[in-house]
Short mmCIF file of C-alpha atoms and ligand atoms in Angstrom, two decimals:
data_model
loop_
_atom_site.label_atom_id
_atom_site.label_comp_id
_atom_site.label_asym_id
_atom_site.label_seq_id
_atom_site.Cartn_x
_atom_site.Cartn_y
_atom_site.Cartn_z
CA UNK A 271 7.06 -32.55 -4.08
CA UNK A 272 5.45 -34.95 -2.03
CA UNK A 273 2.57 -34.69 0.57
CA UNK A 274 4.34 -35.73 3.83
CA UNK A 275 3.60 -38.96 5.96
CA UNK A 276 1.15 -38.86 8.77
CA UNK A 277 -0.52 -36.00 6.88
CA UNK A 278 -3.51 -34.09 8.35
CA UNK A 279 -6.03 -33.02 5.78
CA UNK A 280 -8.01 -30.06 6.75
CA UNK A 281 -10.32 -28.59 8.00
CA UNK A 282 -7.77 -28.67 11.02
CA UNK A 283 -9.19 -29.15 14.49
CA UNK A 284 -7.88 -27.33 17.41
CA UNK A 285 -5.62 -30.23 18.56
CA UNK A 286 -4.03 -30.27 15.08
CA UNK A 287 -2.63 -26.45 15.91
CA UNK A 288 0.35 -27.37 17.82
CA UNK A 289 3.84 -26.04 17.85
CA UNK A 290 5.06 -29.46 16.38
CA UNK A 291 3.02 -29.01 13.41
CA UNK A 292 4.48 -27.37 10.29
CA UNK A 293 0.98 -25.76 10.16
CA UNK A 294 2.45 -23.17 13.07
CA UNK A 295 5.57 -21.28 12.57
CA UNK A 296 7.68 -23.16 15.17
CA UNK A 297 6.61 -26.08 13.38
CA UNK A 298 7.29 -24.87 9.95
CA UNK A 299 10.76 -23.54 11.08
CA UNK A 300 11.68 -26.83 13.04
CA UNK A 301 11.15 -28.83 9.71
CA UNK A 302 13.12 -25.98 7.93
CA UNK A 303 15.85 -26.51 10.42
CA UNK A 304 15.53 -30.37 9.50
CA UNK A 305 16.14 -29.37 5.87
CA UNK A 306 12.67 -30.04 4.67
CA UNK A 307 10.67 -26.67 3.53
CA UNK A 308 7.18 -27.76 3.68
CA UNK A 309 4.18 -25.93 2.18
CA UNK A 310 0.35 -26.31 2.81
CA UNK A 311 -1.32 -27.55 -0.42
CA UNK A 312 -4.88 -27.13 -1.21
CA UNK A 313 -6.62 -30.61 -2.20
CA UNK A 314 -9.31 -28.86 -3.67
CA UNK A 315 -7.37 -26.42 -6.21
CA UNK A 316 -3.67 -27.40 -5.70
CA UNK A 317 -2.37 -24.06 -4.89
CA UNK A 318 0.90 -24.15 -2.59
CA UNK A 319 1.28 -21.97 0.45
CA UNK A 320 4.47 -20.92 2.46
CA UNK A 321 4.38 -20.87 5.20
CA UNK A 322 1.83 -23.29 5.58
CA UNK A 323 -1.68 -21.86 6.74
CA UNK A 324 -5.41 -23.35 7.59
CA UNK A 325 -7.04 -21.97 4.73
CA UNK A 326 -6.51 -21.70 0.61
CA UNK A 327 -6.28 -17.81 -0.45
CA UNK A 328 -6.96 -19.80 -4.04
CA UNK A 329 -10.39 -21.02 -3.17
CA UNK A 330 -11.17 -20.69 0.36
CA UNK A 331 -11.03 -24.22 1.26
CA UNK A 332 -9.83 -25.43 4.63
CA UNK A 333 -9.12 -28.98 3.23
CA UNK A 334 -5.36 -28.14 2.95
CA UNK A 335 -2.44 -30.94 3.60
CA UNK A 336 1.20 -30.86 4.22
CA UNK A 337 3.30 -30.95 1.05
CA UNK A 338 7.18 -30.98 1.33
CA UNK A 339 8.63 -28.66 -1.30
CA UNK A 340 11.54 -29.08 -4.07
CA UNK A 341 14.73 -26.65 -3.21
CA UNK A 342 14.84 -25.64 -6.60
CA UNK A 343 13.09 -22.97 -8.84
CA UNK A 344 13.56 -19.91 -10.92
CA UNK A 345 13.66 -16.12 -10.37
CA UNK A 346 10.27 -14.41 -11.15
CA UNK A 347 11.57 -11.26 -9.93
CA UNK A 348 14.54 -9.46 -8.43
CA UNK A 349 16.02 -6.14 -7.01
CA UNK A 350 18.86 -5.15 -4.55
CA UNK A 351 18.23 -3.51 -1.20
CA UNK A 352 20.51 -1.10 -1.00
CA UNK A 353 19.49 0.58 2.51
CA UNK A 354 18.38 -2.31 4.44
CA UNK A 355 16.48 -2.22 7.88
CA UNK A 356 19.06 -1.59 10.38
CA UNK A 357 19.25 -5.04 11.75
CA UNK A 358 20.34 -6.18 8.33
CA UNK A 359 22.83 -3.36 7.56
CA UNK A 360 26.00 -5.57 7.52
CA UNK A 361 24.46 -7.72 4.61
CA UNK A 362 23.87 -4.63 2.30
CA UNK A 363 23.36 -4.37 -0.69
CA UNK A 364 21.10 -7.64 -0.36
CA UNK A 365 19.97 -9.22 -3.50
CA UNK A 366 16.27 -10.48 -2.99
CA UNK A 367 14.17 -12.20 -5.38
CA UNK A 368 10.58 -13.68 -5.61
CA UNK A 369 11.43 -17.43 -6.30
CA UNK A 370 9.02 -19.65 -7.84
CA UNK A 371 9.95 -23.54 -6.76
CA UNK A 372 9.02 -26.26 -9.16
CA UNK A 373 5.88 -27.20 -7.26
CA UNK A 374 4.75 -23.50 -8.20
CA UNK A 375 5.09 -22.35 -4.77
CA UNK A 376 6.50 -18.89 -4.21
CA UNK A 377 8.25 -17.25 -1.75
CA UNK A 378 10.78 -14.15 -1.25
CA UNK A 379 14.20 -14.42 -0.24
CA UNK A 380 17.93 -13.26 -0.13
CA UNK A 381 20.07 -14.44 -3.11
CA UNK A 382 23.72 -14.97 -2.60
CA UNK A 383 24.97 -13.10 -5.67
CA UNK A 384 25.44 -9.68 -6.70
CA UNK A 385 22.81 -7.82 -8.53
CA UNK A 386 24.35 -7.74 -12.02
CA UNK A 387 24.73 -11.71 -12.08
CA UNK A 388 20.98 -12.12 -11.67
CA UNK A 389 18.07 -12.25 -14.25
CA UNK A 390 14.56 -13.33 -14.41
CA UNK A 391 14.30 -16.91 -15.30
CA UNK A 392 17.63 -17.87 -13.57
CA UNK A 393 17.55 -21.25 -11.58
CA UNK A 394 18.18 -21.29 -8.13
CA UNK A 395 18.44 -23.59 -5.34
CA UNK A 396 17.18 -23.06 -1.49
CA UNK A 397 19.83 -23.06 0.85
CA UNK A 398 19.27 -23.20 5.02
CA UNK A 399 21.43 -21.66 7.26
CA UNK A 400 21.74 -21.31 11.13
CA UNK A 401 20.88 -18.09 12.59
CA UNK A 402 24.21 -17.33 13.89
CA UNK A 403 25.75 -17.67 10.05
CA UNK A 404 23.43 -14.87 9.01
CA UNK A 405 24.67 -12.69 12.19
CA UNK A 406 21.21 -10.70 12.04
CA UNK A 407 21.18 -8.19 14.87
CA UNK A 408 19.73 -10.29 18.04
CA UNK A 409 17.59 -7.47 18.80
CA UNK A 410 15.49 -7.99 15.36
CA UNK A 411 14.34 -11.40 16.49
CA UNK A 412 11.48 -11.99 18.71
CA UNK A 413 11.62 -14.50 21.41
CA UNK A 414 10.28 -17.02 19.73
CA UNK A 415 12.20 -16.46 16.62
CA UNK A 416 15.88 -16.84 17.75
CA UNK A 417 16.27 -20.47 16.96
CA UNK A 418 14.57 -20.18 13.44
CA UNK A 419 17.01 -20.53 10.63
CA UNK A 420 17.38 -18.40 7.69
CA UNK A 421 16.61 -19.34 4.08
CA UNK A 422 18.67 -17.98 1.17
CA UNK A 423 19.00 -18.81 -2.56
CA UNK A 424 22.14 -19.63 -4.60
CA UNK A 425 22.50 -19.59 -8.36
CA UNK A 426 22.71 -22.83 -10.04
CA UNK B 387 -29.98 4.60 3.12
CA UNK B 388 -28.77 7.80 3.78
CA UNK B 389 -26.34 9.61 1.34
CA UNK B 390 -22.69 10.42 2.43
CA UNK B 391 -21.49 13.70 1.51
CA UNK B 392 -17.88 15.58 2.01
CA UNK B 393 -18.67 18.72 3.22
CA UNK B 394 -15.34 20.42 4.34
CA UNK B 395 -11.70 19.52 3.97
CA UNK B 396 -8.48 20.13 5.71
CA UNK B 397 -4.73 19.33 5.39
CA UNK B 398 -1.80 20.42 7.49
CA UNK B 399 1.34 21.38 5.71
CA UNK B 400 3.40 18.32 4.32
CA UNK B 401 6.97 17.37 4.69
CA UNK B 402 9.31 17.77 7.40
CA UNK B 403 7.68 20.09 9.80
CA UNK B 404 8.30 21.09 13.60
CA UNK B 405 4.93 19.73 14.55
CA UNK B 406 4.07 16.37 16.26
CA UNK B 407 1.59 14.34 15.04
CA UNK B 408 -1.50 15.78 17.06
CA UNK B 409 -0.26 19.21 16.30
CA UNK B 410 -0.54 18.34 12.59
CA UNK B 411 -3.90 16.89 13.11
CA UNK B 412 -4.79 20.52 14.79
CA UNK B 413 -3.92 22.27 11.62
CA UNK B 414 -5.81 20.08 9.10
CA UNK B 415 -8.81 20.51 11.63
CA UNK B 416 -8.72 23.94 11.65
CA UNK B 417 -8.85 24.26 8.22
CA UNK B 418 -11.89 21.61 7.63
CA UNK B 419 -13.97 23.78 10.39
CA UNK B 420 -13.05 27.30 9.29
CA UNK B 421 -16.58 27.60 8.42
CA UNK B 422 -18.28 25.33 10.57
CA UNK B 423 -19.53 25.67 14.25
CA UNK B 424 -17.69 23.25 16.35
CA UNK B 425 -16.87 19.82 15.87
CA UNK B 426 -18.72 18.52 18.89
CA UNK B 427 -21.77 20.31 17.22
CA UNK B 428 -21.31 18.50 13.83
CA UNK B 429 -20.04 15.22 14.16
CA UNK B 430 -20.81 12.14 16.49
CA UNK B 431 -17.82 10.01 15.79
CA UNK B 432 -14.40 10.08 14.46
CA UNK B 433 -11.94 7.47 12.87
CA UNK B 434 -8.17 8.22 12.18
CA UNK B 435 -5.96 6.47 10.08
CA UNK B 436 -2.53 6.03 11.38
CA UNK B 437 0.14 3.66 9.94
CA UNK B 438 2.31 3.04 13.17
CA UNK B 439 2.87 3.71 16.51
CA UNK B 440 6.46 3.52 16.33
CA UNK B 441 6.81 7.13 15.18
CA UNK B 442 5.77 8.90 18.10
CA UNK B 443 5.35 5.86 20.54
CA UNK B 444 1.56 6.55 20.84
CA UNK B 445 -1.51 4.29 20.37
CA UNK B 446 -4.95 5.55 21.45
CA UNK B 447 -4.93 8.10 18.64
CA UNK B 448 -8.71 7.67 18.01
CA UNK B 449 -9.20 9.18 21.83
CA UNK B 450 -6.16 11.83 21.52
CA UNK B 451 -7.49 13.19 18.10
CA UNK B 452 -11.01 13.35 19.50
CA UNK B 453 -9.98 15.12 22.57
CA UNK B 454 -8.20 17.44 20.60
CA UNK B 455 -11.23 17.98 18.52
CA UNK B 456 -13.15 18.92 21.60
CA UNK B 457 -15.46 15.61 21.27
CA UNK B 458 -16.09 13.47 24.28
CA UNK B 459 -18.24 10.51 24.72
CA UNK B 460 -18.22 9.51 21.41
CA UNK B 461 -16.84 6.63 19.12
CA UNK B 462 -13.50 7.54 18.13
CA UNK B 463 -11.17 4.71 16.67
CA UNK B 464 -7.79 4.16 14.80
CA UNK B 465 -7.65 2.33 11.64
CA UNK B 466 -5.18 0.71 10.06
CA UNK B 467 -4.08 -1.11 7.08
CA UNK B 468 -0.54 0.61 6.26
CA UNK B 469 -0.95 3.24 3.65
CA UNK B 470 -4.51 2.38 3.34
CA UNK B 471 -5.43 3.90 6.73
CA UNK B 472 -6.56 7.01 5.52
CA UNK B 473 -9.23 5.66 3.01
CA UNK B 474 -10.23 3.04 5.74
CA UNK B 475 -11.07 5.96 7.98
CA UNK B 476 -13.11 7.44 5.39
CA UNK B 477 -14.87 4.33 4.53
CA UNK B 478 -15.76 3.78 8.10
CA UNK B 479 -17.33 7.43 8.27
CA UNK B 480 -19.12 6.76 5.05
CA UNK B 481 -20.51 3.41 6.15
CA UNK B 482 -21.72 4.70 9.49
CA UNK B 483 -23.31 7.75 7.82
CA UNK B 484 -25.16 5.44 5.12
CA UNK B 485 -26.56 3.36 7.94
CA UNK B 486 -27.77 6.35 10.12
CA UNK B 487 -25.57 5.06 12.70
CA UNK B 488 -24.36 8.78 12.74
CA UNK B 489 -25.34 12.06 11.01
CA UNK B 490 -22.02 13.01 10.56
CA UNK B 491 -18.27 11.76 11.07
CA UNK B 492 -14.88 12.97 11.10
CA UNK B 493 -12.48 10.94 9.20
CA UNK B 494 -8.64 11.80 9.59
CA UNK B 495 -5.14 10.64 9.27
CA UNK B 496 -2.11 11.54 10.61
CA UNK B 497 1.63 10.53 10.43
CA UNK B 498 4.90 12.00 11.73
CA UNK B 499 7.09 10.04 10.00
CA UNK B 500 10.52 11.94 10.35
CA UNK B 501 10.27 11.38 14.04
CA UNK B 502 12.87 8.65 13.81
CA UNK B 503 14.81 9.79 11.03
CA UNK B 504 15.00 7.63 7.76
CA UNK B 505 16.08 4.58 9.69
CA UNK B 506 12.95 5.00 11.87
CA UNK B 507 10.79 5.27 8.79
CA UNK B 508 12.37 1.98 7.31
CA UNK B 509 12.02 0.03 10.22
CA UNK B 510 8.15 1.28 10.96
CA UNK B 511 7.29 0.55 7.36
CA UNK B 512 8.95 -2.85 7.21
CA UNK B 513 6.20 -3.83 9.90
CA UNK B 514 3.82 -3.83 6.81
CA UNK B 515 5.36 -6.66 5.33
CA UNK B 516 4.83 -10.59 6.08
CA UNK B 517 7.12 -11.10 8.85
CA UNK B 518 8.40 -14.89 8.77
CA UNK B 519 9.65 -15.23 5.34
CA UNK B 520 9.85 -11.58 3.91
CA UNK B 521 10.63 -9.46 6.71
CA UNK B 522 13.39 -12.00 7.81
CA UNK B 523 14.97 -11.58 4.24
CA UNK B 524 15.78 -7.67 4.80
CA UNK B 525 13.43 -6.28 2.55
CA UNK B 526 12.22 -2.56 2.55
CA UNK B 527 9.06 -0.84 0.71
CA UNK B 528 11.34 0.19 -2.19
CA UNK B 529 12.76 -3.04 -2.59
CA UNK B 530 9.33 -4.94 -2.86
CA UNK B 531 7.89 -2.30 -5.01
CA UNK B 532 11.01 -3.06 -7.53
CA UNK B 533 10.28 -6.53 -7.50
CA UNK B 534 6.74 -5.22 -9.03
CA UNK B 535 8.62 -2.93 -11.46
CA UNK B 536 11.14 -5.26 -12.34
CA UNK B 537 8.51 -7.83 -13.44
CA UNK B 538 6.34 -5.15 -15.35
CA UNK B 539 9.16 -3.98 -17.21
CA UNK B 540 9.88 -7.59 -18.24
CA UNK B 541 6.44 -8.33 -19.42
CA UNK B 542 5.57 -4.95 -21.08
CA UNK B 543 7.37 -2.76 -23.51
CA UNK B 544 7.73 -0.34 -20.41
CA UNK B 545 11.29 1.11 -19.75
CA UNK B 546 12.68 2.75 -16.81
CA UNK B 547 12.14 6.26 -18.61
CA UNK B 548 8.50 5.71 -19.00
CA UNK B 549 8.27 5.34 -15.22
CA UNK B 550 10.53 8.27 -14.57
CA UNK B 551 8.12 10.24 -16.90
CA UNK B 552 5.07 9.28 -14.43
CA UNK B 553 7.35 11.23 -11.42
CA UNK B 554 8.10 14.15 -14.03
CA UNK B 555 4.58 14.54 -14.56
CA UNK B 556 3.46 14.30 -10.91
CA UNK B 557 6.20 16.81 -10.15
CA UNK B 558 4.76 19.18 -12.53
CA UNK B 559 1.10 18.61 -11.26
CA UNK B 560 2.34 19.54 -7.77
CA UNK B 561 3.88 22.68 -9.02
CA UNK B 562 0.32 24.00 -9.12
CA UNK B 563 -0.69 22.59 -5.97
CA UNK B 564 -0.22 24.85 -2.97
CA UNK B 565 -0.56 21.92 -0.32
CA UNK B 566 2.26 20.15 -2.06
CA UNK B 567 5.41 19.06 -0.31
CA UNK B 568 7.44 19.58 -3.56
CA UNK B 569 5.85 22.34 -5.43
CA UNK B 570 8.86 22.56 -8.12
CA UNK B 571 8.95 20.73 -11.63
CA UNK B 572 11.87 17.95 -12.41
CA UNK B 573 13.24 17.37 -15.54
CA UNK B 574 13.47 13.89 -17.15
CA UNK B 575 17.21 13.92 -16.80
CA UNK B 576 17.25 14.62 -13.60
CA UNK B 577 15.08 11.79 -12.64
CA UNK B 578 16.83 9.51 -14.84
CA UNK B 579 20.49 10.37 -13.23
CA UNK B 580 19.08 10.03 -9.74
CA UNK B 581 20.74 7.28 -7.52
CA UNK B 582 19.24 3.83 -7.47
CA UNK B 583 17.28 3.06 -4.16
CA UNK B 584 16.19 -0.43 -5.19
CA UNK B 585 16.90 -1.17 -9.18
CA UNK B 586 15.14 -0.53 -11.26
CA UNK B 587 13.47 2.34 -8.77
CA UNK B 588 15.57 5.38 -8.34
CA UNK B 589 15.13 8.10 -6.04
CA UNK B 590 12.20 10.06 -8.26
CA UNK B 591 10.28 6.43 -8.36
CA UNK B 592 9.98 6.92 -4.64
CA UNK B 593 7.15 8.82 -2.58
CA UNK B 594 9.00 11.13 0.07
CA UNK B 595 9.04 10.38 3.80
CA UNK B 596 6.29 13.13 4.73
CA UNK B 597 5.00 14.28 7.89
CA UNK B 598 1.25 15.21 7.58
CA UNK B 599 -2.45 15.24 8.51
CA UNK B 600 -5.81 15.49 6.66
CA UNK B 601 -9.56 15.84 7.90
CA UNK B 602 -12.68 15.26 6.20
CA UNK B 603 -16.23 15.94 7.32
CA UNK B 604 -18.92 13.10 6.02
CA UNK B 605 -22.10 14.14 6.44
CA UNK B 606 -25.92 12.92 5.63
CA UNK B 607 -28.43 14.86 3.55
CA UNK B 608 -29.69 16.86 6.60
CA UNK B 609 -26.59 17.96 8.14
CA UNK B 610 -24.87 18.71 4.71
CA UNK B 611 -27.73 20.80 3.55
CA UNK B 612 -27.89 22.92 6.84
CA UNK B 613 -24.00 23.50 6.88
CA UNK B 614 -22.96 23.77 3.39
CA UNK B 615 -23.97 25.41 0.10
CA UNK B 616 -24.80 22.87 -2.29
CA UNK B 617 -22.15 23.41 -5.02
CA UNK B 618 -19.55 23.08 -1.82
CA UNK B 619 -20.65 19.38 -1.10
CA UNK B 620 -19.29 16.24 -2.72
CA UNK B 621 -21.33 12.99 -3.06
CA UNK B 622 -19.96 9.76 -1.98
CA UNK B 623 -21.30 7.77 -4.66
CA UNK B 624 -19.57 4.52 -4.34
CA UNK B 625 -16.98 2.72 -2.17
CA UNK B 626 -15.21 -0.71 -2.35
CA UNK B 627 -12.37 -2.23 -0.27
CA UNK B 628 -10.64 -5.78 -0.39
CA UNK B 629 -7.39 -7.46 1.08
CA UNK B 630 -5.22 -9.47 -1.17
CA UNK B 631 -2.33 -11.81 0.32
CA UNK B 632 0.27 -10.21 2.82
CA UNK B 633 3.39 -11.85 1.23
CA UNK B 634 4.13 -10.17 -1.96
CA UNK B 635 5.94 -13.54 -3.29
CA UNK B 636 2.21 -14.93 -3.37
CA UNK B 637 0.66 -12.27 -5.43
CA UNK B 638 0.32 -11.30 -9.21
CA UNK B 639 3.25 -8.99 -9.54
CA UNK B 640 1.66 -7.04 -12.62
CA UNK B 641 -1.81 -7.33 -11.68
CA UNK B 642 -3.30 -5.61 -8.50
CA UNK B 643 -5.85 -7.59 -8.13
CA UNK B 644 -7.24 -6.32 -5.02
CA UNK B 645 -7.43 -2.87 -6.27
CA UNK B 646 -9.30 -4.19 -9.23
CA UNK B 647 -11.92 -5.55 -7.06
CA UNK B 648 -11.96 -2.34 -4.75
CA UNK B 649 -12.39 -0.24 -7.98
CA UNK B 650 -15.18 -2.51 -9.36
CA UNK B 651 -16.84 -2.62 -6.19
CA UNK B 652 -16.94 1.03 -5.89
CA UNK B 653 -18.20 1.59 -9.46
CA UNK B 654 -20.85 -0.87 -9.26
CA UNK B 655 -21.87 0.99 -5.83
CA UNK B 656 -21.77 4.26 -7.75
CA UNK B 657 -23.34 3.02 -10.77
CA UNK B 658 -20.68 4.41 -12.86
CA UNK B 659 -18.14 2.91 -15.28
CA UNK B 660 -14.23 3.66 -15.50
CA UNK B 661 -14.96 5.62 -18.54
CA UNK B 662 -17.11 8.03 -16.60
CA UNK B 663 -14.10 9.10 -14.12
CA UNK B 664 -12.94 12.68 -14.98
CA UNK B 665 -10.06 12.80 -12.37
CA UNK B 666 -8.31 10.08 -10.33
CA UNK B 667 -6.07 9.95 -7.54
CA UNK B 668 -4.28 6.75 -7.53
CA UNK B 669 -1.80 5.41 -5.05
CA UNK B 670 1.77 6.11 -6.45
CA UNK B 671 3.77 5.26 -3.66
CA UNK B 672 6.16 4.34 -6.69
CA UNK B 673 6.00 5.24 -10.16
CA UNK B 674 5.05 1.51 -11.01
CA UNK B 675 1.93 1.80 -9.00
CA UNK B 676 0.38 4.66 -11.01
CA UNK B 677 0.69 2.36 -14.08
CA UNK B 678 -0.58 -0.64 -12.44
CA UNK B 679 -3.44 1.15 -10.78
CA UNK B 680 -4.41 2.83 -14.17
CA UNK B 681 -4.72 -0.77 -15.58
CA UNK B 682 -6.54 -2.21 -12.47
CA UNK B 683 -9.09 1.02 -12.73
CA UNK B 684 -9.90 -0.21 -16.15
CA UNK B 685 -8.63 3.20 -17.50
CA UNK B 686 -5.77 1.61 -19.43
CA UNK B 687 -5.51 -1.68 -21.41
CA UNK B 688 -2.98 -4.04 -19.71
CA UNK B 689 0.58 -3.25 -20.21
CA UNK B 690 -0.20 0.65 -21.30
CA UNK B 691 -0.67 2.04 -17.96
CA UNK B 692 2.22 4.10 -18.15
CA UNK B 693 0.68 6.18 -20.72
CA UNK B 694 -0.79 8.07 -17.64
CA UNK B 695 1.67 10.74 -18.44
CA UNK B 696 -0.09 11.14 -22.00
CA UNK B 697 -2.83 13.90 -22.89
CA UNK B 698 -5.86 11.84 -23.68
CA UNK B 699 -5.76 12.43 -27.21
CA UNK B 700 -2.27 10.88 -27.43
CA UNK B 701 -3.20 7.72 -25.45
CA UNK B 702 -3.53 4.01 -27.01
CA UNK B 703 -6.89 2.81 -28.10
CA UNK B 704 -8.82 1.54 -24.93
CA UNK B 705 -7.48 4.23 -22.58
CA UNK B 706 -10.26 6.56 -21.25
CA UNK B 707 -9.54 10.38 -20.86
CA UNK B 708 -8.92 10.52 -17.18
CA UNK B 709 -6.70 12.94 -15.59
CA UNK B 710 -4.53 11.14 -12.98
CA UNK B 711 -2.95 12.35 -9.82
CA UNK B 712 -3.59 16.38 -10.62
CA UNK B 713 -2.53 16.73 -7.00
CA UNK B 714 0.88 15.77 -7.84
CA UNK B 715 0.30 12.25 -6.24
CA UNK B 716 2.23 10.61 -3.32
CA UNK B 717 5.01 11.35 -5.22
CA UNK B 718 5.37 14.98 -5.14
CA UNK B 719 2.24 16.26 -3.03
CA UNK B 720 3.80 13.66 -0.23
CA UNK B 721 3.13 10.66 1.14
CA UNK B 722 2.46 11.01 5.48
CA UNK B 723 1.27 7.18 5.09
CA UNK B 724 -1.94 7.38 7.59
CA UNK B 725 -3.31 10.86 5.75
CA UNK B 726 -2.70 9.83 2.07
CA UNK B 727 -6.01 8.46 1.70
CA UNK B 728 -7.58 11.71 2.90
CA UNK B 729 -5.28 13.96 0.83
CA UNK B 730 -6.68 12.09 -2.31
CA UNK B 731 -10.19 13.06 -1.08
CA UNK B 732 -8.81 16.54 -0.43
CA UNK B 733 -7.87 16.91 -4.30
CA UNK B 734 -11.01 15.46 -5.35
CA UNK B 735 -13.05 17.55 -3.06
CA UNK B 736 -11.21 20.76 -4.87
CA UNK B 737 -11.40 19.30 -8.61
CA UNK B 738 -15.13 18.62 -8.25
CA UNK B 739 -16.05 21.81 -6.30
CA UNK B 740 -14.22 23.85 -9.30
CA UNK B 741 -11.64 25.15 -6.29
CA UNK B 742 -8.51 23.20 -8.08
CA UNK B 743 -7.09 26.27 -9.22
CA UNK B 744 -4.28 26.15 -12.14
CA UNK B 745 -4.94 22.06 -11.85
CA UNK B 746 -8.49 22.36 -12.40
CA UNK B 747 -9.71 19.69 -14.91
CA UNK B 748 -12.91 21.52 -16.52
CA UNK B 749 -16.08 19.76 -16.15
CA UNK B 750 -14.77 17.47 -13.58
CA UNK B 751 -17.91 15.62 -11.89
CA UNK B 752 -16.68 12.24 -11.08
CA UNK B 753 -13.67 11.11 -9.38
CA UNK B 754 -11.97 7.86 -8.06
CA UNK B 755 -9.51 7.57 -5.29
CA UNK B 756 -7.50 4.56 -4.87
CA UNK B 757 -5.61 3.78 -1.71
CA UNK B 758 -3.60 0.91 -1.02
CA UNK B 759 -1.63 -0.45 1.91
CA UNK B 760 1.24 -3.13 2.29
CA UNK B 761 2.94 -3.95 -1.04
CA UNK B 762 0.76 -2.41 -3.21
CA UNK B 763 -2.54 -3.61 -3.13
CA UNK B 764 -2.31 -6.10 0.26
CA UNK B 765 -5.33 -3.88 1.21
CA UNK B 766 -7.02 -1.17 -0.91
CA UNK B 767 -9.88 1.06 -0.65
CA UNK B 768 -11.65 2.56 -3.53
CA UNK B 769 -14.09 5.65 -3.58
CA UNK B 770 -16.26 7.47 -6.20
CA UNK B 771 -16.87 10.97 -5.51
CA UNK B 772 -19.41 12.95 -7.76
CA UNK B 773 -20.05 16.54 -7.94
CA UNK B 774 -23.28 17.41 -6.40
CA UNK B 775 -24.32 20.47 -8.70
CA UNK B 776 -23.29 18.20 -11.77
CA UNK B 777 -19.62 19.49 -12.33
CA UNK B 778 -17.00 22.04 -11.49
ZN1 LIG C 467 -7.82 -23.97 -3.02
#
């Protein structure tokens, strides 16, 4: 994990908050589409936050910076969504997990494995898919989400 | 600061009904005001807890419910924090009465969850989860709680059977509750053999989709004294609320910290300790929540929350003798999302005024309510209620 180049350290000013910046969702997903998973890192307490945001939930500080994340981590917990929301029905049953990346950042994601093949502590790697590949019902996406990539974990 | 009292309560039938939301509200209101003057002569404002406008395509629920109660030209607001909406309505009503803004306020909650079938409820509830990474991974309410349950079973000695016992206990309690959706006991084998919903959670680990409404009248000393016999009023001794992170991934999966903060705040406000609580209604949307909340409320040592099903004398050292979810809880009383926090208050009101019938806990004079929204404690409200006359 490394702090990204040309990094802004908060408090963010109004001009720092643009759709090009990973501190916003469009900027975060643009970076993800290019293969970079970017978190906000608190420079006071080192909490890593996905997606990035302007303040730290750990200590309240706005002194946050951007930090590119490792793609590997381990399963903290997992289950199977047997009856998913209608837009995801074609993927059922969906194995999902909370994953702690090697940076300590945590995120939820689908796991491309059946439930019985997953256990707490398993090593996984993040994969980034085009939205078309996942084939989620287009009605699910909001207008600004249509081009956003989807994330999924593969067992290592 | 004025003292806030609950002077009357009411609820609609709970379950799948032929009544829309506003009519369910009318039922709850009719019961609460059975022995009171018109609402317009009693309350000066209204808060309504409602999780989602998707069920009935209706926002402006504050205005609508006020109108149905005959209230006009008074503040009337919908409040929302998913399943914590009902207790938020109560909290706001209590705050207004304590601050002297109003002499009496109606706190109510309503949800018509069956309007769009199971799919409609799944999609409406899904809006409570963090959108960018969690909703877009296809999660549901049972799945997010299953993430908590899986981790809890991993970190403690608890088993799936221990979780099922919580459902069995709550069904047994509901069998004695005329308000409950499921007034029948289930046995442990039925619960264990039920289909998986999101492993390790099975059907009986999950609260049902429920239509329902509840209403509670919150009043200051003067209004309470004028309208109620002293033994029929319950004092709101303490209240606290707290938000935790929205994304389940960014929370401690086995310590509901927001609930712990809310409960601690409510205890401090009331000047009581966890050990003083005789009865508690805690938010068992899924069985694992009852165990987690018993720990967060400091009734149980860490990892032993599953002993909520045991009689006090059979529990581990460090447990209090509180009785939990005497109503049957969300699991068996029913869980009409926006009304649930107020249904908890209804049960506590009945316990503290000696009206709980077969469920009555002897000498109950302090109750704790914990109502959560989002996945577990994304938002939590905790309330301490005490009997005015020193016990039932
Ligand atoms: Zn920090």
